[in-house]
GROMACS .gro file of C-alpha atoms in nm:
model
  202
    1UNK     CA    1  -2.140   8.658   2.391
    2UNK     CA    2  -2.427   8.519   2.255
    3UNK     CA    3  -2.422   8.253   1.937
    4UNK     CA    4  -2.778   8.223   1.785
    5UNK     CA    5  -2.790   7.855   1.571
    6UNK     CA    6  -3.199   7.874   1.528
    7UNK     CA    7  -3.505   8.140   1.431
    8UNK     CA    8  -3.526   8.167   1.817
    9UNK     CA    9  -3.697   8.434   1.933
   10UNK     CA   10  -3.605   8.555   2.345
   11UNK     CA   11  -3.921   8.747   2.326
   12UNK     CA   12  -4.149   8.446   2.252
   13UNK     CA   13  -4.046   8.289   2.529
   14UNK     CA   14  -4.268   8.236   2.818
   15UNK     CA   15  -4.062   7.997   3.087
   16UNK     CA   16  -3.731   7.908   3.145
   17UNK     CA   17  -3.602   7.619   3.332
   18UNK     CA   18  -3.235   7.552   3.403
   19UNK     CA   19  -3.000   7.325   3.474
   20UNK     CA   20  -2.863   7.383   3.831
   21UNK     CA   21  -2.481   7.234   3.840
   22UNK     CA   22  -2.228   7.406   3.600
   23UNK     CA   23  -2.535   7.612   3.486
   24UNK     CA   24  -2.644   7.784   3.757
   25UNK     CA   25  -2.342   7.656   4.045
   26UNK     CA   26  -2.027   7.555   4.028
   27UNK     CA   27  -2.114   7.256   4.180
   28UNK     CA   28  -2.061   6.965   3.970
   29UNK     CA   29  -1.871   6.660   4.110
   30UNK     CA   30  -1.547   6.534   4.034
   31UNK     CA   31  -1.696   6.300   3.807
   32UNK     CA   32  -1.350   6.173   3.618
   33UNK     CA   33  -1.269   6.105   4.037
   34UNK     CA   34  -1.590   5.963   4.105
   35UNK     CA   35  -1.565   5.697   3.775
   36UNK     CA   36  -1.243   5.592   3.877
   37UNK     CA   37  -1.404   5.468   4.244
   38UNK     CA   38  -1.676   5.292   4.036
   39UNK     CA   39  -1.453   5.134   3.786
   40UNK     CA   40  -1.621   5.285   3.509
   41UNK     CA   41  -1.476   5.426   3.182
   42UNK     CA   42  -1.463   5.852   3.107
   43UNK     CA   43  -1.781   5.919   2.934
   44UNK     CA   44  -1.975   5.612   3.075
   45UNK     CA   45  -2.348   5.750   3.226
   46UNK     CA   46  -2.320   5.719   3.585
   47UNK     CA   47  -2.663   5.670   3.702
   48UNK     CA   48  -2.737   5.424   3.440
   49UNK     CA   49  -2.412   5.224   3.503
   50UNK     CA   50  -2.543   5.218   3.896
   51UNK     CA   51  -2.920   5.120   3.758
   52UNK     CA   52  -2.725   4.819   3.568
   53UNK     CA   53  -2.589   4.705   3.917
   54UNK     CA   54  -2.760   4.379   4.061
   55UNK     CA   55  -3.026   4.574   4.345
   56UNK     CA   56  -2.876   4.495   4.648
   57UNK     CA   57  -2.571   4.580   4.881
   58UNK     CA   58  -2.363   4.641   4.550
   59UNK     CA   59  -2.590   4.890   4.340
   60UNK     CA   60  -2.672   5.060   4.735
   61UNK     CA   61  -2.299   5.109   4.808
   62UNK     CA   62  -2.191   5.253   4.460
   63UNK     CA   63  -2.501   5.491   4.510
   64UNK     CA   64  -2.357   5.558   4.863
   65UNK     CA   65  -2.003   5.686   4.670
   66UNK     CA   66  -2.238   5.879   4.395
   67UNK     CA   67  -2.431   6.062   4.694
   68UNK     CA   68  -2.121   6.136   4.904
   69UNK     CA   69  -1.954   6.304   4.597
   70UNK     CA   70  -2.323   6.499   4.515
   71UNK     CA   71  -2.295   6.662   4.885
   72UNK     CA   72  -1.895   6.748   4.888
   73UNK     CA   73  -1.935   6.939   4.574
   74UNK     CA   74  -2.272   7.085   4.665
   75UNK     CA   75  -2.123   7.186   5.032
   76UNK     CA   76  -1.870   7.382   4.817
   77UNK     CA   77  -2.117   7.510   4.577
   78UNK     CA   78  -2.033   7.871   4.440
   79UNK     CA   79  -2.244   8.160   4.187
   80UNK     CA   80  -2.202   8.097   3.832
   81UNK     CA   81  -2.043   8.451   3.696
   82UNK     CA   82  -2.380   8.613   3.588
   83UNK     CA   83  -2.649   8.322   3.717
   84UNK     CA   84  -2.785   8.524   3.992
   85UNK     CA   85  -2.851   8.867   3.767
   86UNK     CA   86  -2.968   8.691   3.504
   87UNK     CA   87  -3.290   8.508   3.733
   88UNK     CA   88  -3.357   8.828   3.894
   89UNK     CA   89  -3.323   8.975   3.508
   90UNK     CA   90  -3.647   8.717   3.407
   91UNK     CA   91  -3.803   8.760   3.734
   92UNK     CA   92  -3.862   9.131   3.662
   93UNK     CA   93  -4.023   9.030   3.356
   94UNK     CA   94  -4.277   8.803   3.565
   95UNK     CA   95  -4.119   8.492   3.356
   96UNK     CA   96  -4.174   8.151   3.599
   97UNK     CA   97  -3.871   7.974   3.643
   98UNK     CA   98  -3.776   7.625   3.771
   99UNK     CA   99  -3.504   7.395   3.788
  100UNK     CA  100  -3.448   7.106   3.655
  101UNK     CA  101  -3.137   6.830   3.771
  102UNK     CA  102  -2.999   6.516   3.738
  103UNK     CA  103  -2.896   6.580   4.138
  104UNK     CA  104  -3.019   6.420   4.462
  105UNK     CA  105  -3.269   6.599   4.655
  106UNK     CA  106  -3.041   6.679   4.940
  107UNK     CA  107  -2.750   6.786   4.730
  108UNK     CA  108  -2.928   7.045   4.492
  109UNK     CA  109  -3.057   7.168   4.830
  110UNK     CA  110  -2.754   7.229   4.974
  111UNK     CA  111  -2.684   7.418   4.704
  112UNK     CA  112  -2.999   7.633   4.650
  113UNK     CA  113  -2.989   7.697   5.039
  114UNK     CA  114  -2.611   7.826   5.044
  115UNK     CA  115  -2.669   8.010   4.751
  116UNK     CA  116  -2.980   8.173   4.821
  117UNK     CA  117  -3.101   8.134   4.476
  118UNK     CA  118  -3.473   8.244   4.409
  119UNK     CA  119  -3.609   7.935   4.231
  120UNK     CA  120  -3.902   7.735   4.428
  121UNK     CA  121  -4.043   7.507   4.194
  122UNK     CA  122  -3.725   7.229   4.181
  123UNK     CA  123  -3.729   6.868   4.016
  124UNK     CA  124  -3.448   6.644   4.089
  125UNK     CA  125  -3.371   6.278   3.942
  126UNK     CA  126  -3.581   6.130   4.234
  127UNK     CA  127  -3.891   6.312   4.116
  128UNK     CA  128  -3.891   6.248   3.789
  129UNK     CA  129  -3.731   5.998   3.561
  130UNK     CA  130  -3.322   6.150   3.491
  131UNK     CA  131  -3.268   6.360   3.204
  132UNK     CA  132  -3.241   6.326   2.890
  133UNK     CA  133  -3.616   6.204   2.963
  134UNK     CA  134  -3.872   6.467   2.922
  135UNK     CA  135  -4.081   6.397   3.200
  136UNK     CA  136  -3.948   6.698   3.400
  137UNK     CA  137  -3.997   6.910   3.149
  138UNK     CA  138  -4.333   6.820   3.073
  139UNK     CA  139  -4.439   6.820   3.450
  140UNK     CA  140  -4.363   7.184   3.478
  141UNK     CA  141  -4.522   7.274   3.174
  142UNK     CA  142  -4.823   7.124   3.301
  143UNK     CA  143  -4.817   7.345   3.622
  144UNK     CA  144  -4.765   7.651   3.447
  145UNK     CA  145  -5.027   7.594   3.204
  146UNK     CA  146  -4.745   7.637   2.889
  147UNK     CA  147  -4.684   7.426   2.583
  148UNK     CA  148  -4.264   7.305   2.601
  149UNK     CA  149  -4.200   7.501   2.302
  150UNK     CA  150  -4.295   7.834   2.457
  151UNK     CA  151  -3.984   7.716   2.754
  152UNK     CA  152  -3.611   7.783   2.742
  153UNK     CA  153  -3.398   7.499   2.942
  154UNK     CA  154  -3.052   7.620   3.034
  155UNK     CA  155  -2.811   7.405   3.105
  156UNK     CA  156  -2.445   7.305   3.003
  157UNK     CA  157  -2.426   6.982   2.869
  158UNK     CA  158  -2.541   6.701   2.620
  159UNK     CA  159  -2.833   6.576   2.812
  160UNK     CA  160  -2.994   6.915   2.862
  161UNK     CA  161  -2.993   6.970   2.551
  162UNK     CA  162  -3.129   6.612   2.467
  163UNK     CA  163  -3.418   6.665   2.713
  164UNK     CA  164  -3.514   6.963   2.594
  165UNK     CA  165  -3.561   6.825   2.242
  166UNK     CA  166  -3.718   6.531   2.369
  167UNK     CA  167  -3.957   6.792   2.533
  168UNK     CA  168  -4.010   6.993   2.231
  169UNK     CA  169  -3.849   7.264   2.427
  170UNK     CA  170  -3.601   7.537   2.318
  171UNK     CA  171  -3.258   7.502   2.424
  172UNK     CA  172  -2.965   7.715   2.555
  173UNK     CA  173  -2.581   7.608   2.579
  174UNK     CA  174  -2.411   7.759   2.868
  175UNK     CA  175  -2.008   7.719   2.733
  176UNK     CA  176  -1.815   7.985   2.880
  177UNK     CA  177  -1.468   7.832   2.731
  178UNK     CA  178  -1.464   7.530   2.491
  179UNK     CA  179  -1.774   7.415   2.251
  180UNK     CA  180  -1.842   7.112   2.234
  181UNK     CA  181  -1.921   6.890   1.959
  182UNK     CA  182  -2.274   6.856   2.060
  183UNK     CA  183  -2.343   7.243   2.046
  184UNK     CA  184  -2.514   7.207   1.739
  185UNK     CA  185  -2.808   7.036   1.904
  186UNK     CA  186  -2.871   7.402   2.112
  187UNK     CA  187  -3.054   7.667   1.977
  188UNK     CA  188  -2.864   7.932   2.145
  189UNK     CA  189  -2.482   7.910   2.289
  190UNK     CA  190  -2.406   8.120   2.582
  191UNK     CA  191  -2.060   8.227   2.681
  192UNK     CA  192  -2.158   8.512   2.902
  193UNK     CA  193  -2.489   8.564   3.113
  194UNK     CA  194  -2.441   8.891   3.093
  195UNK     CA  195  -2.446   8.891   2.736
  196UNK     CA  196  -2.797   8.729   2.762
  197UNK     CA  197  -2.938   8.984   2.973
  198UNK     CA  198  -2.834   9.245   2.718
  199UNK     CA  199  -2.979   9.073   2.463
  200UNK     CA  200  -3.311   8.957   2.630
  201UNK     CA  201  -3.596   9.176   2.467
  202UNK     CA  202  -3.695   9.473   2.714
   0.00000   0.00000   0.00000
């Protein structure tokens, strides 16, 4: 099922970038286990609470804990019901796609590799400044030569949505059970890839 909150149009679209854990993989950390081994409330942002750390052996051992989580979950990294039909769905209509994560380099490759998915063009939090910035965004607009409001960014939670707006992108909600509060902010919620794929203009 497909929930349209916007005029978007699937046909005007001309790039789509997603979100690769919980969006493409299930392969998102335990991140209620990994805020309890920082000390750090549900909800808190846990790359900015280990940017606030003094630089130093404190801020590079938390990061240790943050990067040790990123692998486990990426080493156990499974298909999102729908993810992989759905890319080879916009690659038969010659779209370019990329993603786009707030993941370490060697994590989100663990992932991509075990998963075989089809996506070269790949910008993680240590080439770009960490969503909800638009600088990733932007970048791969610039390669492919496309204004951000002719993209699509998939993804599944707040701060994909909030870098896509900060992009002037278009923005899809992947929420196959519960929507959230913030689902407003989307232009399109997504229960069901499949459901996309039927209704992505032939």
């Amino acid at each position: 099922m497909i929930t349209r909150l916007s005029d978007l149009k699937l046909k005007d679209i001309r790039g789509v970038i997603f979100d690769l854990d919980g969006t493409l993989a299930h392969s998102n950390p335990d991140f209620s286990g990994l805020r309890r081994e920082l000390g750090i409330h549900s909800g808190t942002d846990i790359l900015a609470h280990v940017d606030s750390l003094s630089a130093g052996e404190e801020q590079a051992q938390a990061l240790e804990i943050v990067h040790e989580y990123e692998r486990q979950s990426s080493l156990n990294a499974s298909w999102i019901d729908g993810a992989r039909e759905l890319i080879e769905c916009l690659r038969a209509k010659s779209l370019p796609l990329a993603i786009l994560t707030r993941n370490m380099p060697e994590a989100a490759q663990i992932t991509i590799d075990k998963l075989g998915i089809d996506i070269e063009l790949v910008l993680t939090r240590y080439d770009v400044q960490p969503k909800p910035h638009p600088e990733g965004i932007h970048l791969i607009c610039q390669q492919w030569q496309l204004a951000p409001a002719d993209i699509l960014y998939v993804g599944d939670y707040l701060f994909d949505l909030q870098t896509a707006r900060n992009a002037g992108s278009r923005c899809a909600l992947y929420c196959p059970e519960i929507i959230p509060d913030y689902a407003q902010a989307a232009d399109l919620l997504v229960s069901c890839y499949h459901s996309l794929i039927k209704a992505w203009p032939k």
